[in-house]
XYZ file of C-alpha atoms in Angstrom:
332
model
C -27.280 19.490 0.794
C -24.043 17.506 -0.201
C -24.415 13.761 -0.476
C -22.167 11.863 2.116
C -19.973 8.721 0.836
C -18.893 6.811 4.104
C -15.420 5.056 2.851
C -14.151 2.393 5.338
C -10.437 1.809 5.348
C -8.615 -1.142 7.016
C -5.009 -0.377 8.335
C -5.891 3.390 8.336
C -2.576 4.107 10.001
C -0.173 2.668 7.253
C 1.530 4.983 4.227
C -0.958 3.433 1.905
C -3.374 4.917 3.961
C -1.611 8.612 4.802
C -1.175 8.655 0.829
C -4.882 7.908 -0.111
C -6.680 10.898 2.068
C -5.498 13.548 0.075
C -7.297 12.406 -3.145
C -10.649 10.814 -1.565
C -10.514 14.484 0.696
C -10.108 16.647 -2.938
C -12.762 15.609 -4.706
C -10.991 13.778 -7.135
C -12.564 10.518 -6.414
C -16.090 11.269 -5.635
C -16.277 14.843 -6.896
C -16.466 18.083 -5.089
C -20.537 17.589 -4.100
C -19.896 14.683 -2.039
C -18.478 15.185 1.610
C -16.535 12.041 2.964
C -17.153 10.513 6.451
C -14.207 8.265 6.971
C -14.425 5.356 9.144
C -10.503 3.883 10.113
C -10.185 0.695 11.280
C -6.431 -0.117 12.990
C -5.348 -2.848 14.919
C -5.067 -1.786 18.685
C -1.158 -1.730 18.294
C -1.373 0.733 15.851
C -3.931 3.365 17.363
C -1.446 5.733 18.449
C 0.081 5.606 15.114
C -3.743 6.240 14.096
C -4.778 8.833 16.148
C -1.632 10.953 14.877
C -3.377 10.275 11.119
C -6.401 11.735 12.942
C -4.737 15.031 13.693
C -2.883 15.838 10.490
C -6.485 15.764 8.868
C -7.565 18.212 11.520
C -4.648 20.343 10.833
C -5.603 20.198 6.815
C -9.463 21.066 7.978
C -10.317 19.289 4.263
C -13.847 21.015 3.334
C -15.613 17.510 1.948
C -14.491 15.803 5.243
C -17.342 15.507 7.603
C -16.426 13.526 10.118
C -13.984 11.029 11.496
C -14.435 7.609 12.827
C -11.171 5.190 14.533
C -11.435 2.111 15.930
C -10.544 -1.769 16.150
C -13.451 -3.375 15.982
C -14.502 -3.930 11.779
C -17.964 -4.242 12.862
C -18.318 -1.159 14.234
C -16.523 0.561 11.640
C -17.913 -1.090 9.014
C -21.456 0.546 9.921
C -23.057 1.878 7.576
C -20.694 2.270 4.522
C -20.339 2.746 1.102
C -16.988 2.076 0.390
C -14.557 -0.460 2.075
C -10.738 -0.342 0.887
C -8.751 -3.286 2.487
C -5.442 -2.530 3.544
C -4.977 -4.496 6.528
C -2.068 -6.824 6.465
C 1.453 -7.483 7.100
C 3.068 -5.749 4.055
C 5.579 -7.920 2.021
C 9.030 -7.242 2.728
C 12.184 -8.050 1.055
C 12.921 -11.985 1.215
C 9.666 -12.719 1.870
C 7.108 -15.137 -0.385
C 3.843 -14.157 -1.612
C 2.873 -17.663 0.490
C 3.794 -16.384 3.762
C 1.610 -13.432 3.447
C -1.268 -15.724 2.553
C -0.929 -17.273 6.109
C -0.504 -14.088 7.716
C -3.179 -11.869 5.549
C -6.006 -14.415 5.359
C -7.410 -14.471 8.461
C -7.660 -10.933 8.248
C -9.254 -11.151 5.367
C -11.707 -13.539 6.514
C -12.687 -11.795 9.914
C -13.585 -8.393 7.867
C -15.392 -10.285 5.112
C -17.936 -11.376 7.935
C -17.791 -8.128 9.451
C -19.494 -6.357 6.392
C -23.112 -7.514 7.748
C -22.752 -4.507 8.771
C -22.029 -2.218 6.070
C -24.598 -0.571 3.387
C -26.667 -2.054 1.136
C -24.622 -1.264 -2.179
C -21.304 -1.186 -0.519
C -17.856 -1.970 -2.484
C -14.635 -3.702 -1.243
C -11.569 -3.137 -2.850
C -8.870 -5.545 -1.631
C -5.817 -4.363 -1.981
C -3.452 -6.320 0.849
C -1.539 -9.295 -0.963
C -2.475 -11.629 -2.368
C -4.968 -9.335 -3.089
C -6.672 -11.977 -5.189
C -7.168 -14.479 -3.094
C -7.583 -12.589 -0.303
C -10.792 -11.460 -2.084
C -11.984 -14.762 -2.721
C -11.452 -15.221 1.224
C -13.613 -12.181 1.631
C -16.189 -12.394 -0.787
C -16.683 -15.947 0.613
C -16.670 -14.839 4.054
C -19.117 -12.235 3.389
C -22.448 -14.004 3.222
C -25.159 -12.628 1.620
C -23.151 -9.614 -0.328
C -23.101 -10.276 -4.316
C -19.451 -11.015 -4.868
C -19.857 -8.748 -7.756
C -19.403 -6.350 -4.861
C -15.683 -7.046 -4.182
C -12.601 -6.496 -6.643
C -8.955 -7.318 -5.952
C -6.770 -3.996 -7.125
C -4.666 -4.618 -10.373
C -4.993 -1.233 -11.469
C -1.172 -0.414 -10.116
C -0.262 -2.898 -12.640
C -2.214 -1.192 -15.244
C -0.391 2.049 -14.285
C 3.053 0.926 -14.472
C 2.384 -1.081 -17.637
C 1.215 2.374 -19.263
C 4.006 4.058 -17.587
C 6.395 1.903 -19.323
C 4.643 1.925 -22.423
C 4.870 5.620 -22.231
C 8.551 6.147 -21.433
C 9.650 3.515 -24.188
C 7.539 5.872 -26.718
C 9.241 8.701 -25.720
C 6.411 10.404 -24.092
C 6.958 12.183 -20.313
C 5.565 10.797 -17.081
C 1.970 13.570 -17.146
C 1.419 11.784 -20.750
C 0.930 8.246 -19.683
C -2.586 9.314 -19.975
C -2.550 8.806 -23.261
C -2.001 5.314 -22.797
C -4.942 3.534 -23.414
C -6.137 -0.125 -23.230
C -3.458 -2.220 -21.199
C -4.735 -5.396 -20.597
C -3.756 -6.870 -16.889
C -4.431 -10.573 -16.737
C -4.714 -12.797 -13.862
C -2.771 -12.517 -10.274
C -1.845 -9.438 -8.842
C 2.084 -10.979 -8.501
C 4.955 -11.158 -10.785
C 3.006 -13.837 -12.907
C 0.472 -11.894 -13.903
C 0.302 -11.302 -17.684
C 0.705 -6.761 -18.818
C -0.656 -7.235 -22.398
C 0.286 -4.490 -24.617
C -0.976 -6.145 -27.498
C -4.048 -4.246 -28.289
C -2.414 -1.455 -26.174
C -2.750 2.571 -27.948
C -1.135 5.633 -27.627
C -4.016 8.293 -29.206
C -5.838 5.472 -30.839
C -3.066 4.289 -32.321
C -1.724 0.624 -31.646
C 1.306 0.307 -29.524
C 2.533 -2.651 -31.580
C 3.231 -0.412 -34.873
C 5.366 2.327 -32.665
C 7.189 -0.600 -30.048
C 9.373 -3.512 -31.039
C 7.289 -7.181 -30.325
C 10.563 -8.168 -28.701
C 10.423 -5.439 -26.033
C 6.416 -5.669 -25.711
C 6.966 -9.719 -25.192
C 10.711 -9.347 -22.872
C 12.025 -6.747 -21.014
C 8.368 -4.863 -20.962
C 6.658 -7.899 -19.226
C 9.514 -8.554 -16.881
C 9.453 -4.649 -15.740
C 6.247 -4.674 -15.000
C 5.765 -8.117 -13.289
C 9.514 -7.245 -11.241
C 8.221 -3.333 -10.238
C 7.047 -3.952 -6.481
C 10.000 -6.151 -5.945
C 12.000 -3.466 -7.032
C 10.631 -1.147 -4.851
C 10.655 -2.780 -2.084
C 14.235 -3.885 -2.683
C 15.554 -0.075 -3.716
C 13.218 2.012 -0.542
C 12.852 -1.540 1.739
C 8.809 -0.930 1.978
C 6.123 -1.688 -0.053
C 4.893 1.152 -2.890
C 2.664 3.407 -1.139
C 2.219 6.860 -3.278
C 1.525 4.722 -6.485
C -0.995 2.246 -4.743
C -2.602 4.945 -3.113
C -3.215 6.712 -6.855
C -4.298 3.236 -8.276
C -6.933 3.086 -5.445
C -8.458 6.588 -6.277
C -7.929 5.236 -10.155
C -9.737 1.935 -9.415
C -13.055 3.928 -7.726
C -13.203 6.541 -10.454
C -13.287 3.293 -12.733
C -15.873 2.095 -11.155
C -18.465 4.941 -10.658
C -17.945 7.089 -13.723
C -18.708 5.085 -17.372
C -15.974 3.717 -19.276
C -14.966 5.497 -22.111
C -16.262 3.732 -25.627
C -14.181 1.340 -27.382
C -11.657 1.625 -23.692
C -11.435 -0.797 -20.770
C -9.816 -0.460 -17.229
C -8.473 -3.903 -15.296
C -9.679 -5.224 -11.672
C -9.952 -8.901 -10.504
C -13.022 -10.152 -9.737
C -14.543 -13.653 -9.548
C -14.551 -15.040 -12.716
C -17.965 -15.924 -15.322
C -16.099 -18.361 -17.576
C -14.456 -15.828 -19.998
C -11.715 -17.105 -21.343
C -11.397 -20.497 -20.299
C -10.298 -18.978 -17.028
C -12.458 -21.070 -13.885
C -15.478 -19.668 -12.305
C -13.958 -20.141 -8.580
C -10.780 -17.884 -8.688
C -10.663 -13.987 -8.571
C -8.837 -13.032 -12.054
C -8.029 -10.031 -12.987
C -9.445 -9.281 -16.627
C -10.336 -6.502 -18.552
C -13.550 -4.585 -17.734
C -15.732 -1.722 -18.393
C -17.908 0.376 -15.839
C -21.690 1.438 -16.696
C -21.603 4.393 -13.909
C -23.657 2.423 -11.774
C -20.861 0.264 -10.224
C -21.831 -2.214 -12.709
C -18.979 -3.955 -14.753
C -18.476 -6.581 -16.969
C -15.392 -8.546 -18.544
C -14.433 -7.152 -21.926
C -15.168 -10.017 -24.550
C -13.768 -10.920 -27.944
C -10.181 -10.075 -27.230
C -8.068 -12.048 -29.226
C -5.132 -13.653 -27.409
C -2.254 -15.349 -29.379
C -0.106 -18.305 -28.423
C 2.267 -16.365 -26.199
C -0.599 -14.102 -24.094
C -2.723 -17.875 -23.791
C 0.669 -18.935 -22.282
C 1.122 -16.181 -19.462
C -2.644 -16.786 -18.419
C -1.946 -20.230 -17.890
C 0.742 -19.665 -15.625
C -0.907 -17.008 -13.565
C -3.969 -19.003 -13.606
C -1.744 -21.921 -12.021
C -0.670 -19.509 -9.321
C -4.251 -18.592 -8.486
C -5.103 -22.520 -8.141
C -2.552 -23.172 -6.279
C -3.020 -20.209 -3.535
C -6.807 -21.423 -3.787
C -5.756 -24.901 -2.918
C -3.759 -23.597 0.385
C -6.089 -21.112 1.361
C -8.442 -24.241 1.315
C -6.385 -25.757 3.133
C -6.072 -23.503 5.951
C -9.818 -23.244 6.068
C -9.852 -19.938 5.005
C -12.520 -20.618 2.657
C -14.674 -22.088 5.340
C -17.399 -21.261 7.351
């Protein structure tokens, strides 16, 4: 008998959402022995919107999916799960500042950490609705008695366009980022977050002896820091097909083992590494020991110019700490 994987997703009837089915439906997230019983939470606004979601899968009649929960209540869709991908929130649109979502998104943030009393004993929340960071602080806080080592804050879309990038300037095609390996993402998932290519390879081979330093430190950082934006500002939404890949990347990270002398990025609550404080959610690198279990990647060495970046990122984090304080988001 197949093993069943409840997943939990917040703003089930958004594109993020519509784009992510497919791959946890396919097997290529939890593999082809697990069946899926989704559980889709939507505000009451967007039910319609929701129950059309509902349909299309019925139409696709997906083999792993076993059933299908909707609702608007997180507590009752939160029974029971494995798996809880936060998507809720107002998405950012052009003009607006990564502040104004923090007013908008945190008290959503903070009502579904509490619901998770409900969920399963070893569940998982990936927090993906900006700022994705500090939302998971807000979360993880909110949550109770779940370990924060539980929640992560998504910075593998980051990882994905930093590899694309890397891949393209190399000269390889799109299907070969692949071969793209250790990408360091430091810090906020924003446009101050640090895409460190330094200790970066391309079949084992360092990045820095194929790419000029000048690129890896300019127009490379600034692409990949500036790609939502430009997203949003070229299509006038938020990225939906790549997020929805870095989600089923992120879970694959985190259940299957990390490949040896490789590392994958995610922000969690940070131990100390790196001088960065224990009370923000940082995104650093990590490795996976099949078991859910990760830890930060130590040793790296970090020059003058990557110590720089963190310390601007980190200032960002601090400072949307400070105003989420203020707003008593991080408050019982």
């Amino acid at each position: 008998m197949k093993e069943t994987i409840r997943v939990a997703i917040t703003g089930a009837g958004g594109q993020i959402a519509s784009a992510l089915l497919p791959h946890l439906l396919s097997g290529e997230v939890f593999g082809k022995e697990r069946r899926i019983a989704l559980h889709l939470l939507e505000m009451p606004r967007g039910m319609k919107r929701l129950e059309g979601t509902v349909m299309e899968l019925e139409d696709s009649a997906f083999p792993l999916l076993e059933s299908t929960v909707i609702g608007d209540d997180p507590r009752a869709i939160f029974n029971g799960v494995h798996w809880v991908i936060f998507l809720a929130g107002k998405p950012r649109t052009k003009g607006m500042q990564r502040s104004d979502l923090l007013k908008v998104n945190g008290d959503i943030a903070k009502e579904h950490g509490k619901a998770l009393v409900k969920a399963a004993q070893d569940v998982r929340i990936l927090v993906v609705a900006n700022p994705a960071n500090t939302n998971c602080l807000i979360a993880s806080t909110a949550a109770g008695e779940i370990p924060v080592e539980r929640f992560a804050a998504m910075t593998s879309l980051d990882e994905t366009r930093a590899r694309a990038q890397l891949a393209k300037k190399a000269g390889l095609s799109a299907e070969e980022a692949h071969r793209v390996t250790n990408v360091a993402i430091w810090g906020n998932h924003s446009p101050t977050m640090h895409p460190d290519a330094s200790h970066a390879r391309i079949d084992g081979e360092l990045v820095s002896g194929m790419i000029d330093t000048g690129w890896l430190r300019g127009e490379f950082v600034e692409l990949v820091q500036e790609r939502g934006k430009r997203v949003i500002d070229t299509s006038g939404h938020s990225s939906a097909l790549s997020a929805a890949k870095a989600i089923a990347d992120h879970i694959k990270h985190i259940i299957t083992p990390t490949p040896d002398g490789e590392w994958f990025s995610a922000g969690i609550l940070s131990d100390g590494s790196y001088g960065i404080p224990k009370d923000v959610v940082f995104s650093f690198p990590l490795v996976s020991d099949s078991k859910g279990n990760c830890r930060i990647v130590q040793g790296i060495v970090q020059d003058a110019f990557t110590k720089e970046r963190l310390r601007a990122t980190l200032d960002e984090l601090l400072e949307e700490k400070k105003e989420a304080e203020a707003l008593g988001l991080l408050s019982d």
